[in-house]
Amino acid sequence: AQSVTQPDIHITVSEGASLELRCNYSYGATPYLFWYVQSPGQGLQLLLKYFSGDTLVQGIKGFEAEFKRSQSSFNLRKPSVHWSDAAEYFCAVGAPGGSYIPTFGRGTSLIVHP
Amino acid sequence: EAGVAQSPRYKIIEKRQSVAFWCNPISGHATLYWYQQILGQGPKLLIQFQNNGVVDDSQLPKDRFSAERLKGVDSTLKIQPAKLEDSAVYLCASSSTRQGKNTEAFFGQGTRLTVV
């Protein structure tokens, strides 16, 4: 069965600083990988996805993520954080196939200091 | 393109009462998911539909939860009777297929259920 680990419950950064959120997955082959963001009281918005090909994936809002097969990781990065980036971030994994089921990590709460 | 629509946004009920949530997926999306998100946790899949058939409901507490997707479009999720531990946000998501495989899931804003 697939699973996702987000080791950091909270991350605090200063506005303008760089950001890296960690995500490790467990799956026997190359999965589909996703990062979603959730603002308070809102649903989940897709930031970026990896299905195949280039392991460095660009997403919306200036985010990027890198798939590293050897480390079973898909860390999310942003070079300069804005106060509006404060939210909950979820990494998800899905098994490629006709009916994959996205499995989510527990989330990382990003706090941005002015 | 309209997103996934859910209603109601908020619901407060007493334990042992029943409640129903409605979801209208993105037009043309064959796959529909219901997730439960308890405060401080990631979403947990309850049930997945492909058109009007159930693909996976292994984590659905079938003694109290039920879901249907008549005609392969809208879906309803029902809880009867509700328990305190059912307090959560219920998220509906949908996805399309590309070359026979599901693509990314798009989520609605969710229904926040409080059981008192």
JSON list of C-alpha atoms in Angstrom, two decimals:
[
{"chain": "A", "resi": 1, "resn": "ALA", "atom": "CA", "xyz": [0.00, 0.00, 0.00]},
{"chain": "A", "resi": 2, "resn": "GLN", "atom": "CA", "xyz": [1.15, 3.52, -0.69]},
{"chain": "A", "resi": 3, "resn": "SER", "atom": "CA", "xyz": [1.82, 6.05, 2.06]},
{"chain": "A", "resi": 4, "resn": "VAL", "atom": "CA", "xyz": [3.13, 9.57, 2.51]},
{"chain": "A", "resi": 5, "resn": "THR", "atom": "CA", "xyz": [5.21, 11.06, 5.31]},
{"chain": "A", "resi": 6, "resn": "GLN", "atom": "CA", "xyz": [5.47, 14.76, 5.95]},
{"chain": "A", "resi": 7, "resn": "PRO", "atom": "CA", "xyz": [7.92, 14.92, 8.85]},
{"chain": "A", "resi": 8, "resn": "ASP", "atom": "CA", "xyz": [7.38, 18.58, 9.72]},
{"chain": "A", "resi": 9, "resn": "ILE", "atom": "CA", "xyz": [4.10, 19.51, 11.39]},
{"chain": "A", "resi": 10, "resn": "HIS", "atom": "CA", "xyz": [4.94, 23.23, 11.44]},
{"chain": "A", "resi": 11, "resn": "ILE", "atom": "CA", "xyz": [7.47, 25.32, 9.53]},
{"chain": "A", "resi": 12, "resn": "THR", "atom": "CA", "xyz": [8.12, 28.97, 10.35]},
{"chain": "A", "resi": 13, "resn": "VAL", "atom": "CA", "xyz": [9.91, 31.26, 7.92]},
{"chain": "A", "resi": 14, "resn": "SER", "atom": "CA", "xyz": [10.40, 34.97, 7.51]},
{"chain": "A", "resi": 15, "resn": "GLU", "atom": "CA", "xyz": [8.84, 36.71, 4.55]},
{"chain": "A", "resi": 16, "resn": "GLY", "atom": "CA", "xyz": [11.32, 36.74, 1.69]},
{"chain": "A", "resi": 17, "resn": "ALA", "atom": "CA", "xyz": [13.20, 33.70, 2.93]},
{"chain": "A", "resi": 18, "resn": "SER", "atom": "CA", "xyz": [13.42, 30.47, 0.99]},
{"chain": "A", "resi": 19, "resn": "LEU", "atom": "CA", "xyz": [11.23, 27.48, 1.81]},
{"chain": "A", "resi": 20, "resn": "GLU", "atom": "CA", "xyz": [11.51, 23.73, 1.57]},
{"chain": "A", "resi": 21, "resn": "LEU", "atom": "CA", "xyz": [8.76, 21.36, 2.72]},
{"chain": "A", "resi": 22, "resn": "ARG", "atom": "CA", "xyz": [9.66, 17.71, 2.95]},
{"chain": "A", "resi": 23, "resn": "CYS", "atom": "CA", "xyz": [7.70, 14.77, 1.61]},
{"chain": "A", "resi": 24, "resn": "ASN", "atom": "CA", "xyz": [8.66, 11.11, 1.54]},
{"chain": "A", "resi": 25, "resn": "TYR", "atom": "CA", "xyz": [6.53, 8.41, 0.00]},
{"chain": "A", "resi": 26, "resn": "SER", "atom": "CA", "xyz": [6.32, 4.67, 0.08]},
{"chain": "A", "resi": 27, "resn": "TYR", "atom": "CA", "xyz": [5.39, 2.85, -3.11]},
{"chain": "A", "resi": 28, "resn": "GLY", "atom": "CA", "xyz": [6.89, -0.02, -5.04]},
{"chain": "A", "resi": 29, "resn": "ALA", "atom": "CA", "xyz": [7.28, 1.82, -8.33]},
{"chain": "A", "resi": 30, "resn": "THR", "atom": "CA", "xyz": [7.20, 5.39, -9.58]},
{"chain": "A", "resi": 31, "resn": "PRO", "atom": "CA", "xyz": [3.97, 6.94, -8.36]},
{"chain": "A", "resi": 32, "resn": "TYR", "atom": "CA", "xyz": [2.05, 10.01, -9.28]},
{"chain": "A", "resi": 33, "resn": "LEU", "atom": "CA", "xyz": [2.97, 12.79, -6.85]},
{"chain": "A", "resi": 34, "resn": "PHE", "atom": "CA", "xyz": [1.14, 15.96, -5.92]},
{"chain": "A", "resi": 35, "resn": "TRP", "atom": "CA", "xyz": [1.37, 18.98, -3.69]},
{"chain": "A", "resi": 36, "resn": "TYR", "atom": "CA", "xyz": [-1.83, 20.70, -2.59]},
{"chain": "A", "resi": 37, "resn": "VAL", "atom": "CA", "xyz": [-2.33, 23.87, -0.54]},
{"chain": "A", "resi": 38, "resn": "GLN", "atom": "CA", "xyz": [-5.25, 24.52, 1.78]},
{"chain": "A", "resi": 39, "resn": "SER", "atom": "CA", "xyz": [-6.06, 27.95, 3.16]},
{"chain": "A", "resi": 40, "resn": "PRO", "atom": "CA", "xyz": [-8.29, 28.19, 6.24]},
{"chain": "A", "resi": 41, "resn": "GLY", "atom": "CA", "xyz": [-11.86, 27.22, 5.47]},
{"chain": "A", "resi": 42, "resn": "GLN", "atom": "CA", "xyz": [-11.05, 26.31, 1.89]},
{"chain": "A", "resi": 43, "resn": "GLY", "atom": "CA", "xyz": [-10.71, 23.16, -0.14]},
{"chain": "A", "resi": 44, "resn": "LEU", "atom": "CA", "xyz": [-7.44, 21.88, -1.53]},
{"chain": "A", "resi": 45, "resn": "GLN", "atom": "CA", "xyz": [-5.82, 23.61, -4.47]},
{"chain": "A", "resi": 46, "resn": "LEU", "atom": "CA", "xyz": [-3.33, 21.77, -6.63]},
{"chain": "A", "resi": 47, "resn": "LEU", "atom": "CA", "xyz": [0.10, 23.44, -6.68]},
{"chain": "A", "resi": 48, "resn": "LEU", "atom": "CA", "xyz": [1.90, 20.98, -8.92]},
{"chain": "A", "resi": 49, "resn": "LYS", "atom": "CA", "xyz": [2.04, 17.36, -9.99]},
{"chain": "A", "resi": 50, "resn": "TYR", "atom": "CA", "xyz": [4.52, 14.79, -11.22]},
{"chain": "A", "resi": 51, "resn": "PHE", "atom": "CA", "xyz": [3.46, 11.98, -13.52]},
{"chain": "A", "resi": 52, "resn": "SER", "atom": "CA", "xyz": [6.63, 11.25, -15.47]},
{"chain": "A", "resi": 53, "resn": "GLY", "atom": "CA", "xyz": [9.48, 12.91, -17.33]},
{"chain": "A", "resi": 54, "resn": "ASP", "atom": "CA", "xyz": [11.47, 15.87, -15.99]},
{"chain": "A", "resi": 55, "resn": "THR", "atom": "CA", "xyz": [11.97, 15.36, -12.27]},
{"chain": "A", "resi": 56, "resn": "LEU", "atom": "CA", "xyz": [11.91, 19.09, -11.53]},
{"chain": "A", "resi": 57, "resn": "VAL", "atom": "CA", "xyz": [8.34, 20.25, -11.71]},
{"chain": "A", "resi": 58, "resn": "GLN", "atom": "CA", "xyz": [7.16, 23.83, -11.84]},
{"chain": "A", "resi": 59, "resn": "GLY", "atom": "CA", "xyz": [3.84, 24.78, -10.30]},
{"chain": "A", "resi": 60, "resn": "ILE", "atom": "CA", "xyz": [1.68, 27.77, -9.62]},
{"chain": "A", "resi": 61, "resn": "LYS", "atom": "CA", "xyz": [2.51, 30.67, -7.29]},
{"chain": "A", "resi": 62, "resn": "GLY", "atom": "CA", "xyz": [6.26, 30.25, -7.85]},
{"chain": "A", "resi": 63, "resn": "PHE", "atom": "CA", "xyz": [6.49, 26.77, -6.29]},
{"chain": "A", "resi": 64, "resn": "GLU", "atom": "CA", "xyz": [8.56, 23.90, -7.61]},
{"chain": "A", "resi": 65, "resn": "ALA", "atom": "CA", "xyz": [9.21, 20.34, -6.49]},
{"chain": "A", "resi": 66, "resn": "GLU", "atom": "CA", "xyz": [11.85, 17.77, -7.30]},
{"chain": "A", "resi": 67, "resn": "PHE", "atom": "CA", "xyz": [11.22, 14.04, -7.55]},
{"chain": "A", "resi": 68, "resn": "LYS", "atom": "CA", "xyz": [14.17, 12.04, -6.26]},
{"chain": "A", "resi": 69, "resn": "ARG", "atom": "CA", "xyz": [13.63, 8.34, -6.84]},
{"chain": "A", "resi": 70, "resn": "SER", "atom": "CA", "xyz": [16.69, 7.28, -4.84]},
{"chain": "A", "resi": 71, "resn": "GLN", "atom": "CA", "xyz": [15.39, 9.09, -1.77]},
{"chain": "A", "resi": 72, "resn": "SER", "atom": "CA", "xyz": [11.66, 8.44, -2.35]},
{"chain": "A", "resi": 73, "resn": "SER", "atom": "CA", "xyz": [11.15, 12.14, -1.90]},
{"chain": "A", "resi": 74, "resn": "PHE", "atom": "CA", "xyz": [9.18, 14.95, -3.51]},
{"chain": "A", "resi": 75, "resn": "ASN", "atom": "CA", "xyz": [10.13, 18.11, -1.64]},
{"chain": "A", "resi": 76, "resn": "LEU", "atom": "CA", "xyz": [8.40, 21.40, -2.31]},
{"chain": "A", "resi": 77, "resn": "ARG", "atom": "CA", "xyz": [10.45, 24.59, -2.65]},
{"chain": "A", "resi": 78, "resn": "LYS", "atom": "CA", "xyz": [9.98, 28.28, -3.12]},
{"chain": "A", "resi": 79, "resn": "PRO", "atom": "CA", "xyz": [12.87, 30.78, -3.36]},
{"chain": "A", "resi": 80, "resn": "SER", "atom": "CA", "xyz": [11.10, 33.68, -1.65]},
{"chain": "A", "resi": 81, "resn": "VAL", "atom": "CA", "xyz": [8.05, 33.26, 0.56]},
{"chain": "A", "resi": 82, "resn": "HIS", "atom": "CA", "xyz": [5.23, 35.80, 0.69]},
{"chain": "A", "resi": 83, "resn": "TRP", "atom": "CA", "xyz": [2.93, 36.35, 3.65]},
{"chain": "A", "resi": 84, "resn": "SER", "atom": "CA", "xyz": [0.04, 35.03, 1.56]},
{"chain": "A", "resi": 85, "resn": "ASP", "atom": "CA", "xyz": [1.76, 31.64, 1.35]},
{"chain": "A", "resi": 86, "resn": "ALA", "atom": "CA", "xyz": [0.82, 30.92, 4.97]},
{"chain": "A", "resi": 87, "resn": "ALA", "atom": "CA", "xyz": [-1.40, 27.84, 4.75]},
{"chain": "A", "resi": 88, "resn": "GLU", "atom": "CA", "xyz": [-1.47, 24.08, 5.17]},
{"chain": "A", "resi": 89, "resn": "TYR", "atom": "CA", "xyz": [0.47, 22.08, 2.58]},
{"chain": "A", "resi": 90, "resn": "PHE", "atom": "CA", "xyz": [-0.31, 18.48, 1.73]},
{"chain": "A", "resi": 91, "resn": "CYS", "atom": "CA", "xyz": [1.76, 16.03, -0.23]},
{"chain": "A", "resi": 92, "resn": "ALA", "atom": "CA", "xyz": [-0.14, 13.21, -1.93]},
{"chain": "A", "resi": 93, "resn": "VAL", "atom": "CA", "xyz": [0.79, 10.04, -3.78]},
{"chain": "A", "resi": 94, "resn": "GLY", "atom": "CA", "xyz": [-1.24, 8.03, -6.24]},
{"chain": "A", "resi": 95, "resn": "ALA", "atom": "CA", "xyz": [-0.49, 4.70, -7.83]},
{"chain": "A", "resi": 96, "resn": "PRO", "atom": "CA", "xyz": [-0.47, 5.01, -11.63]},
{"chain": "A", "resi": 97, "resn": "GLY", "atom": "CA", "xyz": [-3.26, 3.03, -13.12]},
{"chain": "A", "resi": 98, "resn": "GLY", "atom": "CA", "xyz": [-6.84, 3.18, -14.15]},
{"chain": "A", "resi": 99, "resn": "SER", "atom": "CA", "xyz": [-8.23, 4.04, -10.74]},
{"chain": "A", "resi": 100, "resn": "TYR", "atom": "CA", "xyz": [-5.54, 5.38, -8.49]},
{"chain": "A", "resi": 101, "resn": "ILE", "atom": "CA", "xyz": [-6.56, 6.74, -5.11]},
{"chain": "A", "resi": 102, "resn": "PRO", "atom": "CA", "xyz": [-4.66, 9.83, -3.94]},
{"chain": "A", "resi": 103, "resn": "THR", "atom": "CA", "xyz": [-3.29, 9.22, -0.45]},
{"chain": "A", "resi": 104, "resn": "PHE", "atom": "CA", "xyz": [-2.44, 12.29, 1.58]},
{"chain": "A", "resi": 105, "resn": "GLY", "atom": "CA", "xyz": [0.15, 13.07, 4.21]},
{"chain": "A", "resi": 106, "resn": "ARG", "atom": "CA", "xyz": [-0.88, 14.73, 7.45]},
{"chain": "A", "resi": 107, "resn": "GLY", "atom": "CA", "xyz": [0.16, 18.15, 6.21]},
{"chain": "A", "resi": 108, "resn": "THR", "atom": "CA", "xyz": [2.68, 20.84, 7.10]},
{"chain": "A", "resi": 109, "resn": "SER", "atom": "CA", "xyz": [1.50, 24.15, 8.46]},
{"chain": "A", "resi": 110, "resn": "LEU", "atom": "CA", "xyz": [3.50, 27.08, 7.08]},
{"chain": "A", "resi": 111, "resn": "ILE", "atom": "CA", "xyz": [3.77, 30.17, 9.26]},
{"chain": "A", "resi": 112, "resn": "VAL", "atom": "CA", "xyz": [5.21, 33.31, 7.71]},
{"chain": "A", "resi": 113, "resn": "HIS", "atom": "CA", "xyz": [6.68, 36.04, 9.90]},
{"chain": "A", "resi": 114, "resn": "PRO", "atom": "CA", "xyz": [6.75, 39.62, 8.55]},
{"chain": "B", "resi": 1, "resn": "GLU", "atom": "CA", "xyz": [-14.79, 25.96, -16.15]},
{"chain": "B", "resi": 2, "resn": "ALA", "atom": "CA", "xyz": [-16.87, 25.59, -13.01]},
{"chain": "B", "resi": 3, "resn": "GLY", "atom": "CA", "xyz": [-15.23, 23.80, -10.12]},
{"chain": "B", "resi": 4, "resn": "VAL", "atom": "CA", "xyz": [-16.50, 21.10, -7.80]},
{"chain": "B", "resi": 5, "resn": "ALA", "atom": "CA", "xyz": [-19.59, 22.35, -5.99]},
{"chain": "B", "resi": 6, "resn": "GLN", "atom": "CA", "xyz": [-20.53, 21.19, -2.50]},
{"chain": "B", "resi": 7, "resn": "SER", "atom": "CA", "xyz": [-23.38, 22.03, -0.19]},
{"chain": "B", "resi": 8, "resn": "PRO", "atom": "CA", "xyz": [-24.01, 22.91, 2.50]},
{"chain": "B", "resi": 9, "resn": "ARG", "atom": "CA", "xyz": [-20.79, 24.68, 3.58]},
{"chain": "B", "resi": 10, "resn": "TYR", "atom": "CA", "xyz": [-21.52, 24.22, 7.26]},
{"chain": "B", "resi": 11, "resn": "LYS", "atom": "CA", "xyz": [-23.76, 21.91, 9.26]},
{"chain": "B", "resi": 12, "resn": "ILE", "atom": "CA", "xyz": [-24.29, 21.49, 12.99]},
{"chain": "B", "resi": 13, "resn": "ILE", "atom": "CA", "xyz": [-26.30, 18.52, 14.22]},
{"chain": "B", "resi": 14, "resn": "GLU", "atom": "CA", "xyz": [-26.82, 16.62, 17.42]},
{"chain": "B", "resi": 15, "resn": "LYS", "atom": "CA", "xyz": [-25.42, 13.15, 17.83]},
{"chain": "B", "resi": 16, "resn": "ARG", "atom": "CA", "xyz": [-27.69, 10.38, 16.57]},
{"chain": "B", "resi": 17, "resn": "GLN", "atom": "CA", "xyz": [-29.24, 12.71, 13.99]},
{"chain": "B", "resi": 18, "resn": "SER", "atom": "CA", "xyz": [-28.80, 12.16, 10.28]},
{"chain": "B", "resi": 19, "resn": "VAL", "atom": "CA", "xyz": [-27.15, 14.47, 7.74]},
{"chain": "B", "resi": 20, "resn": "ALA", "atom": "CA", "xyz": [-26.58, 14.51, 4.00]},
{"chain": "B", "resi": 21, "resn": "PHE", "atom": "CA", "xyz": [-24.00, 16.27, 1.87]},
{"chain": "B", "resi": 22, "resn": "TRP", "atom": "CA", "xyz": [-24.24, 16.96, -1.84]},
{"chain": "B", "resi": 23, "resn": "CYS", "atom": "CA", "xyz": [-21.53, 17.20, -4.47]},
{"chain": "B", "resi": 24, "resn": "ASN", "atom": "CA", "xyz": [-21.60, 18.23, -8.13]},
{"chain": "B", "resi": 25, "resn": "PRO", "atom": "CA", "xyz": [-18.30, 17.36, -9.82]},
{"chain": "B", "resi": 26, "resn": "ILE", "atom": "CA", "xyz": [-16.65, 19.15, -12.70]},
{"chain": "B", "resi": 27, "resn": "SER", "atom": "CA", "xyz": [-18.55, 18.47, -15.90]},
{"chain": "B", "resi": 28, "resn": "GLY", "atom": "CA", "xyz": [-17.26, 15.41, -17.70]},
{"chain": "B", "resi": 29, "resn": "HIS", "atom": "CA", "xyz": [-15.25, 14.05, -14.78]},
{"chain": "B", "resi": 30, "resn": "ALA", "atom": "CA", "xyz": [-15.95, 10.34, -14.47]},
{"chain": "B", "resi": 31, "resn": "THR", "atom": "CA", "xyz": [-14.25, 9.83, -11.12]},
{"chain": "B", "resi": 32, "resn": "LEU", "atom": "CA", "xyz": [-15.63, 11.24, -7.89]},
{"chain": "B", "resi": 33, "resn": "TYR", "atom": "CA", "xyz": [-14.11, 10.97, -4.41]},
{"chain": "B", "resi": 34, "resn": "TRP", "atom": "CA", "xyz": [-15.39, 11.68, -0.92]},
{"chain": "B", "resi": 35, "resn": "TYR", "atom": "CA", "xyz": [-12.74, 12.44, 1.68]},
{"chain": "B", "resi": 36, "resn": "GLN", "atom": "CA", "xyz": [-13.02, 13.03, 5.41]},
{"chain": "B", "resi": 37, "resn": "GLN", "atom": "CA", "xyz": [-10.61, 15.53, 6.94]},
{"chain": "B", "resi": 38, "resn": "ILE", "atom": "CA", "xyz": [-10.44, 15.62, 10.71]},
{"chain": "B", "resi": 39, "resn": "LEU", "atom": "CA", "xyz": [-8.94, 18.74, 12.22]},
{"chain": "B", "resi": 40, "resn": "GLY", "atom": "CA", "xyz": [-5.15, 18.61, 12.11]},
{"chain": "B", "resi": 41, "resn": "GLN", "atom": "CA", "xyz": [-5.00, 15.62, 9.77]},
{"chain": "B", "resi": 42, "resn": "GLY", "atom": "CA", "xyz": [-4.74, 15.01, 6.07]},
{"chain": "B", "resi": 43, "resn": "PRO", "atom": "CA", "xyz": [-7.79, 13.99, 4.04]},
{"chain": "B", "resi": 44, "resn": "LYS", "atom": "CA", "xyz": [-8.74, 10.32, 4.27]},
{"chain": "B", "resi": 45, "resn": "LEU", "atom": "CA", "xyz": [-10.57, 8.66, 1.40]},
{"chain": "B", "resi": 46, "resn": "LEU", "atom": "CA", "xyz": [-14.04, 7.38, 2.23]},
{"chain": "B", "resi": 47, "resn": "ILE", "atom": "CA", "xyz": [-15.28, 6.27, -1.17]},
{"chain": "B", "resi": 48, "resn": "GLN", "atom": "CA", "xyz": [-14.37, 6.50, -4.85]},
{"chain": "B", "resi": 49, "resn": "PHE", "atom": "CA", "xyz": [-16.83, 6.29, -7.73]},
{"chain": "B", "resi": 50, "resn": "GLN", "atom": "CA", "xyz": [-16.07, 5.67, -11.38]},
{"chain": "B", "resi": 51, "resn": "ASN", "atom": "CA", "xyz": [-19.17, 6.93, -13.20]},
{"chain": "B", "resi": 52, "resn": "ASN", "atom": "CA", "xyz": [-21.97, 5.46, -11.04]},
{"chain": "B", "resi": 53, "resn": "GLY", "atom": "CA", "xyz": [-20.04, 2.43, -9.82]},
{"chain": "B", "resi": 54, "resn": "VAL", "atom": "CA", "xyz": [-18.09, 2.13, -6.58]},
{"chain": "B", "resi": 55, "resn": "VAL", "atom": "CA", "xyz": [-14.36, 1.55, -7.06]},
{"chain": "B", "resi": 56, "resn": "ASP", "atom": "CA", "xyz": [-13.27, 1.59, -3.43]},
{"chain": "B", "resi": 57, "resn": "ASP", "atom": "CA", "xyz": [-15.25, 1.98, -0.22]},
{"chain": "B", "resi": 58, "resn": "SER", "atom": "CA", "xyz": [-12.98, 0.01, 2.07]},
{"chain": "B", "resi": 59, "resn": "GLN", "atom": "CA", "xyz": [-12.63, 2.89, 4.55]},
{"chain": "B", "resi": 60, "resn": "LEU", "atom": "CA", "xyz": [-16.28, 3.86, 4.60]},
{"chain": "B", "resi": 61, "resn": "PRO", "atom": "CA", "xyz": [-17.96, 3.02, 7.95]},
{"chain": "B", "resi": 62, "resn": "LYS", "atom": "CA", "xyz": [-20.84, 1.26, 6.29]},
{"chain": "B", "resi": 63, "resn": "ASP", "atom": "CA", "xyz": [-22.87, 0.86, 9.46]},
{"chain": "B", "resi": 64, "resn": "ARG", "atom": "CA", "xyz": [-23.55, 4.60, 9.45]},
{"chain": "B", "resi": 65, "resn": "PHE", "atom": "CA", "xyz": [-22.21, 6.10, 6.23]},
{"chain": "B", "resi": 66, "resn": "SER", "atom": "CA", "xyz": [-23.68, 5.65, 2.77]},
{"chain": "B", "resi": 67, "resn": "ALA", "atom": "CA", "xyz": [-23.04, 7.28, -0.56]},
{"chain": "B", "resi": 68, "resn": "GLU", "atom": "CA", "xyz": [-24.53, 7.16, -3.99]},
{"chain": "B", "resi": 69, "resn": "ARG", "atom": "CA", "xyz": [-23.88, 8.65, -7.38]},
{"chain": "B", "resi": 70, "resn": "LEU", "atom": "CA", "xyz": [-27.03, 8.29, -9.39]},
{"chain": "B", "resi": 71, "resn": "LYS", "atom": "CA", "xyz": [-26.61, 8.73, -13.14]},
{"chain": "B", "resi": 72, "resn": "GLY", "atom": "CA", "xyz": [-22.87, 9.08, -12.71]},
{"chain": "B", "resi": 73, "resn": "VAL", "atom": "CA", "xyz": [-22.92, 12.82, -12.04]},
{"chain": "B", "resi": 74, "resn": "ASP", "atom": "CA", "xyz": [-24.00, 14.27, -8.68]},
{"chain": "B", "resi": 75, "resn": "SER", "atom": "CA", "xyz": [-23.30, 12.43, -5.48]},
{"chain": "B", "resi": 76, "resn": "THR", "atom": "CA", "xyz": [-24.66, 12.44, -1.95]},
{"chain": "B", "resi": 77, "resn": "LEU", "atom": "CA", "xyz": [-22.97, 11.26, 1.23]},
{"chain": "B", "resi": 78, "resn": "LYS", "atom": "CA", "xyz": [-25.15, 10.44, 4.21]},
{"chain": "B", "resi": 79, "resn": "ILE", "atom": "CA", "xyz": [-24.41, 9.79, 7.85]},
{"chain": "B", "resi": 80, "resn": "GLN", "atom": "CA", "xyz": [-27.05, 8.11, 9.98]},
{"chain": "B", "resi": 81, "resn": "PRO", "atom": "CA", "xyz": [-26.80, 8.21, 12.94]},
{"chain": "B", "resi": 82, "resn": "ALA", "atom": "CA", "xyz": [-24.01, 10.70, 13.49]},
{"chain": "B", "resi": 83, "resn": "LYS", "atom": "CA", "xyz": [-21.44, 10.36, 16.25]},
{"chain": "B", "resi": 84, "resn": "LEU", "atom": "CA", "xyz": [-19.28, 13.00, 17.88]},
{"chain": "B", "resi": 85, "resn": "GLU", "atom": "CA", "xyz": [-16.19, 11.64, 16.13]},
{"chain": "B", "resi": 86, "resn": "ASP", "atom": "CA", "xyz": [-17.79, 12.34, 12.74]},
{"chain": "B", "resi": 87, "resn": "SER", "atom": "CA", "xyz": [-17.07, 16.03, 13.24]},
{"chain": "B", "resi": 88, "resn": "ALA", "atom": "CA", "xyz": [-14.83, 16.88, 10.31]},
{"chain": "B", "resi": 89, "resn": "VAL", "atom": "CA", "xyz": [-14.68, 18.54, 6.93]},
{"chain": "B", "resi": 90, "resn": "TYR", "atom": "CA", "xyz": [-16.09, 16.38, 4.16]},
{"chain": "B", "resi": 91, "resn": "LEU", "atom": "CA", "xyz": [-14.38, 17.05, 0.86]},
{"chain": "B", "resi": 92, "resn": "CYS", "atom": "CA", "xyz": [-15.60, 16.03, -2.55]},
{"chain": "B", "resi": 93, "resn": "ALA", "atom": "CA", "xyz": [-13.18, 15.79, -5.45]},
{"chain": "B", "resi": 94, "resn": "SER", "atom": "CA", "xyz": [-13.37, 14.76, -9.08]},
{"chain": "B", "resi": 95, "resn": "SER", "atom": "CA", "xyz": [-10.92, 13.82, -11.78]},
{"chain": "B", "resi": 96, "resn": "SER", "atom": "CA", "xyz": [-10.96, 13.06, -15.47]},
{"chain": "B", "resi": 97, "resn": "THR", "atom": "CA", "xyz": [-9.08, 10.38, -17.34]},
{"chain": "B", "resi": 98, "resn": "ARG", "atom": "CA", "xyz": [-6.27, 10.65, -19.86]},
{"chain": "B", "resi": 99, "resn": "GLN", "atom": "CA", "xyz": [-5.30, 7.61, -21.88]},
{"chain": "B", "resi": 100, "resn": "GLY", "atom": "CA", "xyz": [-7.36, 5.50, -19.55]},
{"chain": "B", "resi": 101, "resn": "LYS", "atom": "CA", "xyz": [-5.70, 6.79, -16.39]},
{"chain": "B", "resi": 102, "resn": "ASN", "atom": "CA", "xyz": [-7.05, 9.21, -13.81]},
{"chain": "B", "resi": 103, "resn": "THR", "atom": "CA", "xyz": [-5.46, 12.64, -13.71]},
{"chain": "B", "resi": 104, "resn": "GLU", "atom": "CA", "xyz": [-5.19, 14.97, -10.75]},
{"chain": "B", "resi": 105, "resn": "ALA", "atom": "CA", "xyz": [-8.12, 15.44, -8.38]},
{"chain": "B", "resi": 106, "resn": "PHE", "atom": "CA", "xyz": [-9.88, 18.79, -8.11]},
{"chain": "B", "resi": 107, "resn": "PHE", "atom": "CA", "xyz": [-11.48, 19.56, -4.77]},
{"chain": "B", "resi": 108, "resn": "GLY", "atom": "CA", "xyz": [-14.56, 21.41, -3.64]},
{"chain": "B", "resi": 109, "resn": "GLN", "atom": "CA", "xyz": [-14.54, 23.77, -0.66]},
{"chain": "B", "resi": 110, "resn": "GLY", "atom": "CA", "xyz": [-15.89, 21.11, 1.63]},
{"chain": "B", "resi": 111, "resn": "THR", "atom": "CA", "xyz": [-18.68, 20.81, 4.17]},
{"chain": "B", "resi": 112, "resn": "ARG", "atom": "CA", "xyz": [-17.71, 21.40, 7.77]},
{"chain": "B", "resi": 113, "resn": "LEU", "atom": "CA", "xyz": [-19.76, 19.12, 10.01]},
{"chain": "B", "resi": 114, "resn": "THR", "atom": "CA", "xyz": [-19.98, 19.67, 13.74]},
{"chain": "B", "resi": 115, "resn": "VAL", "atom": "CA", "xyz": [-21.71, 17.00, 15.82]},
{"chain": "B", "resi": 116, "resn": "VAL", "atom": "CA", "xyz": [-22.70, 18.13, 19.32]}
]
